[in-house]
CSV table of C-alpha atoms and ligand atoms in Angstrom, one decimal:
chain,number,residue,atom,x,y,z
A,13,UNK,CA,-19.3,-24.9,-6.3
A,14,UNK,CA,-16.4,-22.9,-4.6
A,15,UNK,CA,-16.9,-22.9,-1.1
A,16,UNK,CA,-13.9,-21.3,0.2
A,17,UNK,CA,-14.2,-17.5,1.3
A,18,UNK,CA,-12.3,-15.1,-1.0
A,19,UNK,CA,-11.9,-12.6,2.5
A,20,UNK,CA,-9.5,-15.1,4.2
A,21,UNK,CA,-6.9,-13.2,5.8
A,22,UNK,CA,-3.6,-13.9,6.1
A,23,UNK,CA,-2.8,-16.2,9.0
A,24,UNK,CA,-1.4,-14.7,12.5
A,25,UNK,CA,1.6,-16.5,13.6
A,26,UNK,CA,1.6,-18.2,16.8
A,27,UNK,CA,5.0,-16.4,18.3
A,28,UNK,CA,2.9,-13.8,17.2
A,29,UNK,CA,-0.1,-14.6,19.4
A,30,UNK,CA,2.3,-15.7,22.0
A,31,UNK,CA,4.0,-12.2,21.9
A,32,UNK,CA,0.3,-10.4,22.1
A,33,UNK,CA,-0.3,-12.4,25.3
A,34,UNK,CA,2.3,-12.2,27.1
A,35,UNK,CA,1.9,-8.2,26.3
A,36,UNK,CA,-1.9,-8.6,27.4
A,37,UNK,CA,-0.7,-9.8,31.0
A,38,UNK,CA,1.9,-7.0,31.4
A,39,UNK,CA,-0.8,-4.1,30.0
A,40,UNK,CA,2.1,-2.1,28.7
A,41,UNK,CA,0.4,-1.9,25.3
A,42,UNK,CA,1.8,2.1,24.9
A,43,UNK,CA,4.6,2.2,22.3
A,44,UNK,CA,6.5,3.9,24.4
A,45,UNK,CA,6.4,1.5,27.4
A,46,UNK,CA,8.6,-1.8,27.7
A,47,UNK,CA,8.2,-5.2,28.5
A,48,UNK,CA,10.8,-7.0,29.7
A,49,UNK,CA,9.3,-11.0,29.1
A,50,UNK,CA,8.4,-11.1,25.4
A,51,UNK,CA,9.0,-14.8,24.2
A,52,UNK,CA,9.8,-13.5,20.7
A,53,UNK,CA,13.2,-12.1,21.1
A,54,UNK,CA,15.8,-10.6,18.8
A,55,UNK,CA,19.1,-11.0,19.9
A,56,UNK,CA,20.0,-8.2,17.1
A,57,UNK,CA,18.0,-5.7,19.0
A,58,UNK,CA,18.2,-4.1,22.7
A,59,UNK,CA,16.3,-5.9,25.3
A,60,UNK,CA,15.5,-2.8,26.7
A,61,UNK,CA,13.3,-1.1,23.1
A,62,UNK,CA,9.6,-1.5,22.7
A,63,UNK,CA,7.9,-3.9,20.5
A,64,UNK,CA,7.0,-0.8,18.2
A,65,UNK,CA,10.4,0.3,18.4
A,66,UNK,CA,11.8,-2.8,17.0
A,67,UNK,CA,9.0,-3.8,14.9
A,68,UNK,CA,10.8,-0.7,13.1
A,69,UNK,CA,13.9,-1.1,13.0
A,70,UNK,CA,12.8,-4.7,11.4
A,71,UNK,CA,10.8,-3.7,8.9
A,72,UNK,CA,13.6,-1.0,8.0
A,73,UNK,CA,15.9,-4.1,7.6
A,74,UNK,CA,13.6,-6.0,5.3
A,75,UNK,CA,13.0,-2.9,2.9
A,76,UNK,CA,16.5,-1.3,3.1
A,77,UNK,CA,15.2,2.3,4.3
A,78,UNK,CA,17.1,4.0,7.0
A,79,UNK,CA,14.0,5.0,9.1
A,80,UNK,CA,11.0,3.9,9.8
A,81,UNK,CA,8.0,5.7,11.9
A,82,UNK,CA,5.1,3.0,12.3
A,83,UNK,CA,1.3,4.1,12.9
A,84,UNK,CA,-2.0,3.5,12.9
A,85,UNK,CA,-2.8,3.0,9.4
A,86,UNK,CA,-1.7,3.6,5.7
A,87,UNK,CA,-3.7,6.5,5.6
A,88,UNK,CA,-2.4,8.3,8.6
A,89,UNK,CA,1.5,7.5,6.8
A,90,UNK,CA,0.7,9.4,4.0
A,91,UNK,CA,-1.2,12.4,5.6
A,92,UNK,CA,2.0,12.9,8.0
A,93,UNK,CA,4.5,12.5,5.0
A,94,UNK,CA,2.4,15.3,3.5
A,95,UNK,CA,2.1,17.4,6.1
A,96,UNK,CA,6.5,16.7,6.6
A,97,UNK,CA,6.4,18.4,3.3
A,98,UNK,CA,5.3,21.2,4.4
A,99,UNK,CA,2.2,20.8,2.5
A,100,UNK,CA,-0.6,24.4,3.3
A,101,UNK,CA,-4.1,24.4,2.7
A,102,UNK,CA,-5.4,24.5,-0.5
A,103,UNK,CA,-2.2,22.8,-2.5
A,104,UNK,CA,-2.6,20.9,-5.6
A,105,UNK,CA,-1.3,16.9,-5.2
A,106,UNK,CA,-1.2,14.8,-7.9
A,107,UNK,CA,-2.1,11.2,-7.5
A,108,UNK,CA,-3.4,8.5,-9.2
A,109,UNK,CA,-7.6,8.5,-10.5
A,110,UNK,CA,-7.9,4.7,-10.1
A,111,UNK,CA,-6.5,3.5,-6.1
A,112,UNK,CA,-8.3,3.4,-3.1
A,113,UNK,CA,-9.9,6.5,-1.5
A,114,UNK,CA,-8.2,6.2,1.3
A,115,UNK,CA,-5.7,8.3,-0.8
A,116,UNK,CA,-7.2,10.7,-2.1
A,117,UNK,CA,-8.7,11.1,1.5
A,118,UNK,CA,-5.0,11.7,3.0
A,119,UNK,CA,-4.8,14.8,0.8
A,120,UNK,CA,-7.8,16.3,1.9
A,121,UNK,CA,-7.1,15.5,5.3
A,122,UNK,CA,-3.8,17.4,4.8
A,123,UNK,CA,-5.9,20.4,3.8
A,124,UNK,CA,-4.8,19.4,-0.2
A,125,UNK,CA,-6.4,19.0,-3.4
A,126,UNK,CA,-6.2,16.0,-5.7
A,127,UNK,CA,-5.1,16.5,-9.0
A,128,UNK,CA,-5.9,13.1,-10.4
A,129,UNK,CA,-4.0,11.4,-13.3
A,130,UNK,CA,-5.4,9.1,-16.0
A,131,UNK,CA,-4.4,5.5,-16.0
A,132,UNK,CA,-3.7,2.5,-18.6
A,133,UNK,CA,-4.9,-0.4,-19.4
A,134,UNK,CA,-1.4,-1.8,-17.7
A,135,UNK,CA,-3.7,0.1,-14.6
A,136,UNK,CA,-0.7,1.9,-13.4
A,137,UNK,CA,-0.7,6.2,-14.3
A,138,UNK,CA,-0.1,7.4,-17.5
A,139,UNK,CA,2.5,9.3,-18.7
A,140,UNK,CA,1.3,11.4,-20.6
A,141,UNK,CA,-1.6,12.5,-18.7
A,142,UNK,CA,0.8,13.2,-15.8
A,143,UNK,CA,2.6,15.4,-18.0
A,144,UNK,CA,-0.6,17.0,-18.9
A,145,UNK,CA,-1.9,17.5,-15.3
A,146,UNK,CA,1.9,18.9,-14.5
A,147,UNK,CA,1.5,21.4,-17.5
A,148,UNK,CA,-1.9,22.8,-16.5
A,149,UNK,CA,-1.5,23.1,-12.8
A,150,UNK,CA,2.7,24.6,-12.9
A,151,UNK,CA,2.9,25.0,-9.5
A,152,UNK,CA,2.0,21.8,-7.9
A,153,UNK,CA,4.6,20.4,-5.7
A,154,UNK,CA,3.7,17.2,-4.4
A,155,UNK,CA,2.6,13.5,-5.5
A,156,UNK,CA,1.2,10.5,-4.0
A,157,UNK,CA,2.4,7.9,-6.5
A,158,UNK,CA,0.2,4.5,-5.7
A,159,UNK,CA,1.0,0.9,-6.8
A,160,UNK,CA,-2.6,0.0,-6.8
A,161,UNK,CA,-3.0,-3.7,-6.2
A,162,UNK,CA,0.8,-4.1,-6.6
A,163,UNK,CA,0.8,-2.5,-10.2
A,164,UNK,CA,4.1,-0.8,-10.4
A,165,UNK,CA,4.4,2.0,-12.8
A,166,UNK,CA,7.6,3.3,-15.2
A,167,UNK,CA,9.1,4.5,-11.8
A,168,UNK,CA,12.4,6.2,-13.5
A,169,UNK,CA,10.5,8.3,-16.3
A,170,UNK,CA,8.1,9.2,-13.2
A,171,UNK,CA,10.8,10.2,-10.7
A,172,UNK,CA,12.9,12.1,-13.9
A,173,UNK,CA,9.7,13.7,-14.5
A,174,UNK,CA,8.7,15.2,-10.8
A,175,UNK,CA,12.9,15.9,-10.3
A,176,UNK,CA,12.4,18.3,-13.9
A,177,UNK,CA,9.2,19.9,-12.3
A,178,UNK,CA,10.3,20.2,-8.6
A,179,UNK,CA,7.9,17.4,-7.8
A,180,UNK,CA,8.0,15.9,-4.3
A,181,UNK,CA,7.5,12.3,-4.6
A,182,UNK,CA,5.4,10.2,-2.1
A,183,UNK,CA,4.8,6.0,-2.8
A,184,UNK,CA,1.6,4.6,-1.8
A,185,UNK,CA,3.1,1.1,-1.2
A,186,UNK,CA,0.0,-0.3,0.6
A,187,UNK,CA,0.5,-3.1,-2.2
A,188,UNK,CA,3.9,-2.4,-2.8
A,189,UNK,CA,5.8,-4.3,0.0
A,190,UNK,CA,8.4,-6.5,-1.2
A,191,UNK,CA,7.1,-5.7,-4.9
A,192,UNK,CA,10.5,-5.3,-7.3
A,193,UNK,CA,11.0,-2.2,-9.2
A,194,UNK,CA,13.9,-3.4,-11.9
A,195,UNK,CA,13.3,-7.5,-11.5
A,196,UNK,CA,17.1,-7.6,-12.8
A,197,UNK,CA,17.7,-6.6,-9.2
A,198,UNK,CA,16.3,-9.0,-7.9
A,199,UNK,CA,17.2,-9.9,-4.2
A,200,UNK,CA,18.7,-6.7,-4.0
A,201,UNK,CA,17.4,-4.1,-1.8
A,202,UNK,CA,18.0,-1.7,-4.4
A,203,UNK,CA,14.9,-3.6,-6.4
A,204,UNK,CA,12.5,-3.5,-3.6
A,205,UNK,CA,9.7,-0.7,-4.4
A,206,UNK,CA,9.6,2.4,-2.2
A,207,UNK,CA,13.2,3.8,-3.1
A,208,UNK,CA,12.1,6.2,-6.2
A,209,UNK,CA,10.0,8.2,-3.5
A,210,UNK,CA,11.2,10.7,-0.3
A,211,UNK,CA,8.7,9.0,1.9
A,212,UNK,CA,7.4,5.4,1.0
A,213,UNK,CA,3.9,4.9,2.9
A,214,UNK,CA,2.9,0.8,3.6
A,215,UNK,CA,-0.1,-0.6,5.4
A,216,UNK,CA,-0.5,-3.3,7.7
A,217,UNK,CA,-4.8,-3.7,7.3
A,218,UNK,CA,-6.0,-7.3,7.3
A,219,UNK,CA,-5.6,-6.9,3.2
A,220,UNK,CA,-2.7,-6.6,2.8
A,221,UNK,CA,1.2,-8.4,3.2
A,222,UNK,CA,1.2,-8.1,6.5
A,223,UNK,CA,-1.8,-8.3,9.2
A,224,UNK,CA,-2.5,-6.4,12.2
A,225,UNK,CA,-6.1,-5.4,11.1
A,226,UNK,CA,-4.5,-2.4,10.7
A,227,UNK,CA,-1.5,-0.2,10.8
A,228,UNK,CA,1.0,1.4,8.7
A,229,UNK,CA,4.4,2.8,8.4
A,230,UNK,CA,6.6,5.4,7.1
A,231,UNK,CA,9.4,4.6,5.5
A,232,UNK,CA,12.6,7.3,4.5
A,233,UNK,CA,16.1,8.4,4.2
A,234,UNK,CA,15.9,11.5,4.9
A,235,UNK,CA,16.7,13.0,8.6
A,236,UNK,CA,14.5,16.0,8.6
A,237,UNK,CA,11.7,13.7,7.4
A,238,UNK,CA,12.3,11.2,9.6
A,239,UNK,CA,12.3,13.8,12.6
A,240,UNK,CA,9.4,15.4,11.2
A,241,UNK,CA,7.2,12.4,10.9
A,242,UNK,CA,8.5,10.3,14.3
A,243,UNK,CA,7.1,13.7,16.0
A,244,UNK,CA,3.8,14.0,14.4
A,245,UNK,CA,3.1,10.7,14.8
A,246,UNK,CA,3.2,11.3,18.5
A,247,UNK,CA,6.5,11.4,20.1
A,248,UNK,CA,6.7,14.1,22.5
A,249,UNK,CA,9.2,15.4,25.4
A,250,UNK,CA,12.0,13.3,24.7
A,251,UNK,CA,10.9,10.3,23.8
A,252,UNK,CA,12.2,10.4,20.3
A,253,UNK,CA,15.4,8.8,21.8
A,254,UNK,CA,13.0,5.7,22.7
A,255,UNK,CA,13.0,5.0,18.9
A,256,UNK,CA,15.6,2.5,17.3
A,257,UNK,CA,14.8,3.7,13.4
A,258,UNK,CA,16.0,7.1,13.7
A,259,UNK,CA,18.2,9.7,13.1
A,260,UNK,CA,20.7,9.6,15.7
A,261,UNK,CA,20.7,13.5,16.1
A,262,UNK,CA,19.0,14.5,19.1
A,263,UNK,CA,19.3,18.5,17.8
A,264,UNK,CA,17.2,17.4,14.7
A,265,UNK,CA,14.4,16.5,17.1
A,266,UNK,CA,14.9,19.4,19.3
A,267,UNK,CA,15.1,22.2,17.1
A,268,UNK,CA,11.4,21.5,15.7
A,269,UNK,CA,10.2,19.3,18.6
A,270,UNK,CA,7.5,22.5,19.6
A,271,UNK,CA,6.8,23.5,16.0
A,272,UNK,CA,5.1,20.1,15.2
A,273,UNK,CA,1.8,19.0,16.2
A,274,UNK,CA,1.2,15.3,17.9
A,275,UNK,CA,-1.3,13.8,15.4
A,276,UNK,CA,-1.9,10.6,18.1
A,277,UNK,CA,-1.4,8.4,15.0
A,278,UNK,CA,1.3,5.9,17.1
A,279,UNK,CA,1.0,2.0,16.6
A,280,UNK,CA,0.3,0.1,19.8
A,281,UNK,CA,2.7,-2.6,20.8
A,282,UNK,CA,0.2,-5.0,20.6
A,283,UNK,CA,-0.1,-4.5,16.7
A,284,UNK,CA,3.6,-4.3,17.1
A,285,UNK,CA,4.0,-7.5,18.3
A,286,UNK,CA,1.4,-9.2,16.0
A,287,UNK,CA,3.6,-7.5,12.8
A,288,UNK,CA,7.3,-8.2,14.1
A,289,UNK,CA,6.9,-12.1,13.2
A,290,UNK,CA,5.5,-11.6,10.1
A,291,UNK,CA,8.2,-9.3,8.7
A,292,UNK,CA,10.0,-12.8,8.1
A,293,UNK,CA,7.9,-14.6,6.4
A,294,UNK,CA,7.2,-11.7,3.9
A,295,UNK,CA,9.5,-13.4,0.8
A,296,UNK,CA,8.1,-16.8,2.0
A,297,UNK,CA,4.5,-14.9,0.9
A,298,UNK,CA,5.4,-13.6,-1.9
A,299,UNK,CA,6.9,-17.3,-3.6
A,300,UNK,CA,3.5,-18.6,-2.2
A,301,UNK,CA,1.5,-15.7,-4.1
A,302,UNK,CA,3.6,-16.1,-6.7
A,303,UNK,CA,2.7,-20.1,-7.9
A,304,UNK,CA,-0.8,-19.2,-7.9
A,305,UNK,CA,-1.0,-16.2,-9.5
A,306,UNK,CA,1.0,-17.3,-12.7
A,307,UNK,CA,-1.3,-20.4,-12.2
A,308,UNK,CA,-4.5,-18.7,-12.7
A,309,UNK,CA,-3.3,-16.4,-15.6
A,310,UNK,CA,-2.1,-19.5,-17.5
A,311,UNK,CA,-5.3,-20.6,-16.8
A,312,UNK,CA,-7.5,-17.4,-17.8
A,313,UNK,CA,-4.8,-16.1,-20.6
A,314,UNK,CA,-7.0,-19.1,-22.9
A,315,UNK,CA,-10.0,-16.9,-23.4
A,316,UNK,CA,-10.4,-14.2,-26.0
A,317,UNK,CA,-13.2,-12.4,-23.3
A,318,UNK,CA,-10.6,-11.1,-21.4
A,319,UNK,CA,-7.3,-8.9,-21.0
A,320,UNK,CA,-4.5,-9.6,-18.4
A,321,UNK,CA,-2.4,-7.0,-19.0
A,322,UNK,CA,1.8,-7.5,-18.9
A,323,UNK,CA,3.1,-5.8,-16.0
A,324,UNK,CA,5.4,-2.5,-17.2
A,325,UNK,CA,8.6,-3.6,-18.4
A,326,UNK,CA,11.1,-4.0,-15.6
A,327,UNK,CA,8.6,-4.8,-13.2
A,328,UNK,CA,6.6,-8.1,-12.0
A,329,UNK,CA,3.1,-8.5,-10.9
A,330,UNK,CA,2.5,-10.9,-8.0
A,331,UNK,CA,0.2,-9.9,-6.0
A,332,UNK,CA,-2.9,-11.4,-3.3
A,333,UNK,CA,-5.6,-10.7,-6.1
A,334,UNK,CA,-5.4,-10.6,-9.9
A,335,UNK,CA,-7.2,-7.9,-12.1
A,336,UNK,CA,-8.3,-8.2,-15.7
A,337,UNK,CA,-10.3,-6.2,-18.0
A,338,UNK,CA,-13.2,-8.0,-19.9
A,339,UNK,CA,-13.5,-7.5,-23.6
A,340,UNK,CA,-16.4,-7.0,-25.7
A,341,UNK,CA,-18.6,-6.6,-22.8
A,342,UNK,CA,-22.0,-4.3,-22.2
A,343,UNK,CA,-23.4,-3.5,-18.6
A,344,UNK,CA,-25.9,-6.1,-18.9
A,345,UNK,CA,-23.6,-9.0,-20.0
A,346,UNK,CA,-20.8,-7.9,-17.7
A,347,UNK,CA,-23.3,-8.5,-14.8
A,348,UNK,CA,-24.5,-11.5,-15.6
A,349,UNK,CA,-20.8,-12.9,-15.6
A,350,UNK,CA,-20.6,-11.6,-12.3
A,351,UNK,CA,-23.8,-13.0,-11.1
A,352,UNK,CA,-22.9,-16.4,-12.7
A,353,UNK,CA,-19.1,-17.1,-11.1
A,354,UNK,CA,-21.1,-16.0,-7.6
A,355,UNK,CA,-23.5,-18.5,-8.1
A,356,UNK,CA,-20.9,-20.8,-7.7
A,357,UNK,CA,-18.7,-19.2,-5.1
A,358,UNK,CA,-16.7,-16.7,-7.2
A,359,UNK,CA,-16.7,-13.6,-6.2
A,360,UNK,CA,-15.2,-10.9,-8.5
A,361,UNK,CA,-15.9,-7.5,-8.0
A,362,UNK,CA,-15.8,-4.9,-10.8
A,363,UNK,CA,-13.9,-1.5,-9.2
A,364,UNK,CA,-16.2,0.9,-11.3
A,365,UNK,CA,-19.3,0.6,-9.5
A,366,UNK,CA,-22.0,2.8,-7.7
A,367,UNK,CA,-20.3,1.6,-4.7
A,368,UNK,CA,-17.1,0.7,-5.0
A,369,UNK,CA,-14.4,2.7,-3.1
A,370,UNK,CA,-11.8,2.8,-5.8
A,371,UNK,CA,-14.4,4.2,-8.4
A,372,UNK,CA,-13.2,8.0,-8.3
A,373,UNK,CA,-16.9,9.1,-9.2
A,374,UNK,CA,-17.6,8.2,-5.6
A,375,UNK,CA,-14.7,10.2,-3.9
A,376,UNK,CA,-17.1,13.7,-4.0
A,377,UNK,CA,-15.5,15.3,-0.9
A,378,UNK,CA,-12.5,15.7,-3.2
A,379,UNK,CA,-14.2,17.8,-5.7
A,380,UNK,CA,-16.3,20.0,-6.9
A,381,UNK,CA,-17.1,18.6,-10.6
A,382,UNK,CA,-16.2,14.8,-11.4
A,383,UNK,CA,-13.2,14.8,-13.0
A,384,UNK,CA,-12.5,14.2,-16.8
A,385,UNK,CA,-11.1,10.7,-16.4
A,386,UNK,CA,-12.5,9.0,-19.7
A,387,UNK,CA,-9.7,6.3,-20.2
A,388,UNK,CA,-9.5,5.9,-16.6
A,389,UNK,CA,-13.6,5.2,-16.5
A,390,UNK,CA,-13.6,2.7,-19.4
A,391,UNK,CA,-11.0,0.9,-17.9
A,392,UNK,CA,-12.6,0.7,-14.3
A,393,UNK,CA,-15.7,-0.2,-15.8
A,394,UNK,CA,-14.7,-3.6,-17.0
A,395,UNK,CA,-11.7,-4.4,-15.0
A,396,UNK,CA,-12.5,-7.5,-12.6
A,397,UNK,CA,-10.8,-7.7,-9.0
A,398,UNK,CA,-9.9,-11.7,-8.1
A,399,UNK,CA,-8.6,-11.9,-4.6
A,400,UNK,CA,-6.6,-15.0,-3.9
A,401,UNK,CA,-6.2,-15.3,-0.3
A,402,UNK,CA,-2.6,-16.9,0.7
A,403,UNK,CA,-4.4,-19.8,2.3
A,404,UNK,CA,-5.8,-20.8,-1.1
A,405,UNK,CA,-4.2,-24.0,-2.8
A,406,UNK,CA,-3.0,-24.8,-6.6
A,407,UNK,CA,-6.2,-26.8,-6.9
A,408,UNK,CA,-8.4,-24.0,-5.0
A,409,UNK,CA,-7.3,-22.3,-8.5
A,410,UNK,CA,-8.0,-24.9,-11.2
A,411,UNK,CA,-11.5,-24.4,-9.4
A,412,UNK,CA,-11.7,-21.2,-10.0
A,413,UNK,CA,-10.2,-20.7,-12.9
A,414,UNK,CA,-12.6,-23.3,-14.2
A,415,UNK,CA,-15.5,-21.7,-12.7
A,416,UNK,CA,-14.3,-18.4,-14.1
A,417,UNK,CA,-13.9,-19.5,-18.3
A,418,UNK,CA,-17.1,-21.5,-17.9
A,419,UNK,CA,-19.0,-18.2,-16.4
A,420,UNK,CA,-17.4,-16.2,-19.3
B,518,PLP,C1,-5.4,-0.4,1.7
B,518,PLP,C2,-4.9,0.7,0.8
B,518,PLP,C3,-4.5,1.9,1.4
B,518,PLP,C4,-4.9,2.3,2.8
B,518,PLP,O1,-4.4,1.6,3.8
B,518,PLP,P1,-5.0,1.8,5.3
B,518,PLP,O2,-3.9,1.2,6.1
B,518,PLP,O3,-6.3,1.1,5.3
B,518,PLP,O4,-5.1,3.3,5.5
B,518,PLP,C5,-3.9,2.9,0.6
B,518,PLP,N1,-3.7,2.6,-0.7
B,518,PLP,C6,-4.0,1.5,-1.3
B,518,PLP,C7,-3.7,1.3,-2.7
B,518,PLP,C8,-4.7,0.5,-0.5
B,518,PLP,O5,-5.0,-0.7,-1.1
């Protein structure tokens, strides 16, 4: 029996708790508002910014974009990036038919329409039904691009693709932070995932990298963008120039400063100051992730049941929770695997279930008719979701790995 839980979060630092309390006794928790006594400092940074402030310019270190705009949550990132588009009601937007709704949720809440794409068994989108989706909807200008769980796709033929069609690129990175695009480039910023895109979206929820419950950030190069997005978010008067992460152009801000609505989407500087010390230890993370993932896939690749797919060439898959696809299997067999690893503390979810949010069946505010997403379906009805908690040891995995071949 397994009795760890599989829903551990990632642990809070303690300058991190330290930082939150000494915020809690000030009260200035408003992004815009200062304290001057935070026991984490940065001798890199002005004394005189906001914990959101340079909680931005950190993470804008770390994944080598120029600006960064943080808010509330993933989902908020990618409804401003569309709307910094210039996205109008009714638009098409590609994006991916297996990720999390939260998504294809952003779209609607833009006033768009998904178009979704197919994807492989690799679980990333396919290239051909992208091409196919492009083809029968011509003028479609925009795409949410996700790594779902961490699974990167072929990013170049993607970005030469959207480039050829006049195809705005947006990357879900919710799962993508840190993840390495060409692993040749390793250590280089330049490999970091997030830099095919215009606007890279991240979240902080309690799933993900980093932890603040939640949060997010947006993450670009591009001034207009930037101005765009730091406004929306829900900077107004002048306190744009409060930001470290930003274009240094005051007239970018002022010429559209009354054109652009204030979502209220801003991060607090208590999540702020929660994030900031975990922005170092993200590479620490990953090396962590890292041992026991290839662990448990040395340890699963044994069985002739199942299917862990090779990442896509050029890129690496480490990630907080494995996925594989079970062979062979009906409804009835595929549940009583299920049942069996619970019975002894193993919890694997399958994504296409009645309930499951990253089932696109279940996302019926985004259409009309379910779409024709055969591959995608087959795949999501036998692929398994392993999460494996940072806090989880080498032998925490022989466990499970044993527990999960003997359930097979
Ligand atoms: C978690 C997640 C999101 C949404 O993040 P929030 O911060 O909760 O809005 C988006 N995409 C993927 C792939 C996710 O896993």
């Amino acid at each position: 029996m397994f009795t760890k839980s599989f829903d551990t979060p990632n642990p809070i630092p303690q300058k991190a708790i330290d930082n939150a309390v000494a915020l809690m006794k000030h009260g200035m928790l408003y992004r815009y508002g200062h304290v001057d006594d935070v026991p984490e400092s940065d001798n890199d940074l002005p004394s005189d910014a906001s914990e959101v402030s340079k909680l931005e310019q950190v993470f804008c270190d770390y994944t080598g974009h120029q600006y960064a705009v943080a808010v509330n949550s993933c989902g908020s990132a990618m409804f401003i990036a569309l709307k910094a588009m210039g996205i109008k009601q009714g638009d098409n937007v590609l994006t991916n038919a297996f990720t999390f709704t939260a998504v294809p949720s952003s779209i609607v809440h833009a006033g768009g329409v998904p178009v979704y794409v197919e994807c492989t068994r690799q679980y990333v989108v396919d290239l051909q039904s992208l091409s196919a989706q492009i083809e029968a909807n011509p003028d479609i200008e925009y795409f949410i691009l996700s790594h779902m769980r961490g699974h990167v796709a072929e990013l170049d033929k993607i970005k030469t693709l959207c480039d050829k069609n006049n195809i705005r690129l947006i990357e879900d990175c919710a799962h993508g932070l840190g993840k390495r695009w060409n692993t040749d480039n390793h250590g280089n910023k330049e490999g970091v995932v997030g830099h095919h895109c215009e606007i890279a979206c991240y979240s902080s929820q309690s799933h993900k990298m980093l932890n603040s419950g939640e949060g997010g950030f947006i993450a670009t190069n591009d001034d207009q963008l930037a101005a765009y997005c730091i406004l929306a978010a829900g900077s107004y008067e002048q306190l744009y120039k409060k930001h470290l992460a930003r274009p240094a152009d005051d007239q970018l801000f002022e010429a559209i400063k009354f054109q652009v609505p204030n979502f209220s989407l801003r991060m607090n500087n208590l999540i702020a100051a929660v994030l900031r010390p975990q922005v170092a230890l993200i590479d620490e993370r990953i090396a962590s992730y890292k041992d026991k993932y290839e662990r448990i896939i040395e340890i699963l690749s044994v069985s002739a049941k199942l299917d862990i797919p090779a990442p896509v060439e050029g890129t690496e898959n480490v990630g907080d929770s494995l996925q594989f696809t079970l062979l062979g299997f009906d409804q009835a067999k595929k549940e009583r695997f299920i049942a069996k690893a619970a019975a002894r503390g193993v919890v694997i979810q399958i994504f296409g279930t009645l309930e499951n949010a990253r089932d696109f069946r279940n996302w019926k505010y985004s259409f009309e008719e379910v779409p024709a997403m055969h591959n995608t379906a087959e795949i999501i009805s036998y692929t398994c979701d392993l999460r494996l908690p940072l806090t989880f040891t080498l032998e925490d995995i022989e466990q499970i790995g044993a527990i999960i071949l003997d359930s097979l």
